[in-house]
Amino acid sequence: MAKKLFGTDGIRGVPGTPPLDDATLYATGRALGTYLHRAHGAANVLIGMDTRESGPHLAALLAAGVTKSGGTVAFAGIITTPGVACLVRQNDFQAGVVISASHNPFHDNGVKLFSHAGMKFPDADEEVLEADIFQQQSESAPDDPTPLLADESLDAEYLKFLRERVLPGARLNGLRIVLDCANGAAYKLGPELFRSLGADVIAIGTTPDGRNINRNCGSLHLDGLQKRVIEEKAQLGMAFDGDADRALFVCGSGQIVNGDGVLLAAARFLKMQGLLKGDRVVATSMSNLGLERVLARENITLARTNVGDRYVLEEMLRAENVLGGEQSGHIIFLEDSPAGDGLLTAVKIASLVALCGKLEHLITGFKDYPQTIVNVKVRIKPPLETLPQVAQALAEAESALGENGRIVLRYSGTEPLARVMVEAEHEADVERFSQSVANALRTAIGG
C-alpha cells in the first residue's frame, strides 16, 4: 500500500502546513507511543533536532503526543540524525525521533523515526503508524505545548562513541582540518570532536540563527571550503549537511572527494587489513561507473541498490557486507553503526589520512566518468516500461553506449519529477543521450 505521509526519508514538509501541521504532529507522537507500547510494552522515546527555527515547536508537539499515549520522552536538543540513532541503540529507548529536513533550506522540516536497533523503521511499520496517525488526527493538539529541556549528557555519550572509532594506530594530533558544519546539527559537535582528538581545527558554518542552515555552506556548497582549505594550508576539509548524516571532503590541493571516493579509500584500506567481507561494497544506482571500474581492477565487487541509504543498509545486512553508501556522502561502516553518519565518516577519513598520507593519494586510479542528471517535470507517474517512446529512446541510448556508459531512469520519491541520469566516457554522449531520453519523457508524460 502506498504511503501518504512517509517518504524515502521520513515525513517532510513546511511547518504549519500538512503534513507538518500541529494536529498531524501531535497525532504522530500519539501513534508512535501507542505503537511502541503494543510492540515493546514501553514507549521511551529520544528526540533530537537540527538548528531550524521551527524545530523546538515540532519537538514539543511530538513529545506531547508521546506523553499523552503514556510514553516518556528524553530530549537531546541539537544533535545529528545519526547521533540520535546511536544513542537509541546504546540506551533504553524504544525509538528515536529526529526533527530535520537534512540538506533542505530552513523553511522545510521533517520527522525521521529510528527503531531501537538504530535503523529507520521498515516500510510495513510506517504503514501501521500512518493508519494510526490518520485515526488520531481528529483530536486537537495543545495550543502551547511545553518546551523541552535538553539533556547535555547525551552529547557527551555520542562524542565518546565517535572518539572510540578512530582507526587503530591513527594519531590526529596536529592534523590541520577545516570543518564546514553547515550552520546545522554538527556546529558544536564537529569542532569539539576533532579538537578533543588533537586536530588543529578551523571551523566555519558554526553560527546558526535558525534560518541559515545549509545556506551557501555545507556539503551542497563546497566552494567556500575549498578556498579555506587552500588559504589555511590544511591537510583536509570536511563538509556536513544540515543534520550531518553525510560528509564530503576536500583534499589539501582543493580536490573534492565525494561519497564514491570515500568508498574507494575505505574499501582499499579494509581489504588491505583483511576486513572487507566478501570483497564487496554496496552503493546505489547513482554511484559513478568509474568507481565500479577501479574496484573491479582490485577484485572488489560493487553491488548497486535503489537510491536511498535504507536500501543500501538492507543489502549490506542481507549479504553481510561491512561497507556501503551513496555518492552524496551517506556512508555506512556497519561494524560501527547501521546509520550513515557524517561525523563517523569524517573520523574514518581523518584516520586514513593520518595513517596513510594525503587523501588524493588514497583514491589514485579513480576516473570520474562525465555524468549528468536531467529532471523532467511530469503530470503522472505510470510505470516507465509502459511508455513506448521512452523505452525506445532508452534502448537506443543503451545500445550505443554498450559497456562504456550507464543510464538510470527513475521517478523522484517526493516531487513530480522523473530523473534521467546518464554517464559515459565522453561528454558529448552524456549530453546527447540525456536529452534524447528526457525529450521522450516530456512528450509522453511531461507536466
Short mmCIF file of N, CA and C in Angstrom, two decimals, residues 32 50 121 126-127 158 175 235 264 332 353 377 383 412 417 422 438:
data_model
loop_
_atom_site.label_atom_id
_atom_site.label_comp_id
_atom_site.label_asym_id
_atom_site.label_seq_id
_atom_site.Cartn_x
_atom_site.Cartn_y
_atom_site.Cartn_z
N LEU A 32 2.97 7.00 17.62
CA LEU A 32 4.25 6.36 17.91
C LEU A 32 4.24 5.74 19.30
N ASP A 50 17.79 19.50 14.46
CA ASP A 50 18.86 20.35 13.95
C ASP A 50 18.55 21.80 14.35
N PHE A 121 12.61 2.91 10.50
CA PHE A 121 11.51 1.96 10.60
C PHE A 121 11.27 1.31 9.24
N GLU A 126 5.92 1.73 9.07
CA GLU A 126 5.46 3.08 8.74
C GLU A 126 4.01 3.07 8.26
N GLU A 127 3.62 2.03 7.56
CA GLU A 127 2.23 1.91 7.11
C GLU A 127 1.28 1.78 8.31
N TYR A 158 27.57 10.51 22.87
CA TYR A 158 27.76 10.34 21.43
C TYR A 158 29.19 10.66 21.02
N LEU A 175 46.93 17.39 12.99
CA LEU A 175 46.34 17.32 11.65
C LEU A 175 45.48 18.57 11.45
N GLN A 235 45.38 20.10 5.64
CA GLN A 235 45.57 18.79 5.01
C GLN A 235 44.26 18.16 4.57
N LEU A 264 35.92 4.19 -2.08
CA LEU A 264 37.15 3.62 -2.64
C LEU A 264 38.27 3.60 -1.61
N ILE A 332 28.03 4.05 5.25
CA ILE A 332 27.71 3.17 6.37
C ILE A 332 28.91 2.25 6.64
N VAL A 353 43.96 9.47 6.58
CA VAL A 353 44.96 10.47 6.20
C VAL A 353 46.12 10.45 7.19
N LYS A 377 9.79 17.49 -15.35
CA LYS A 377 8.53 17.62 -14.63
C LYS A 377 7.48 16.75 -15.31
N PRO A 383 4.25 3.31 -14.75
CA PRO A 383 5.49 2.53 -14.86
C PRO A 383 6.25 2.92 -16.13
N SER A 412 11.26 10.74 -8.94
CA SER A 412 11.55 11.27 -7.61
C SER A 412 10.53 10.71 -6.62
N LEU A 417 8.61 14.62 -10.53
CA LEU A 417 9.75 14.65 -11.44
C LEU A 417 10.17 13.24 -11.84
N VAL A 422 22.67 10.03 -16.89
CA VAL A 422 23.49 9.43 -17.93
C VAL A 422 24.94 9.67 -17.60
N ALA A 438 15.20 12.45 -22.06
CA ALA A 438 14.39 13.47 -21.40
C ALA A 438 13.30 13.97 -22.35
#
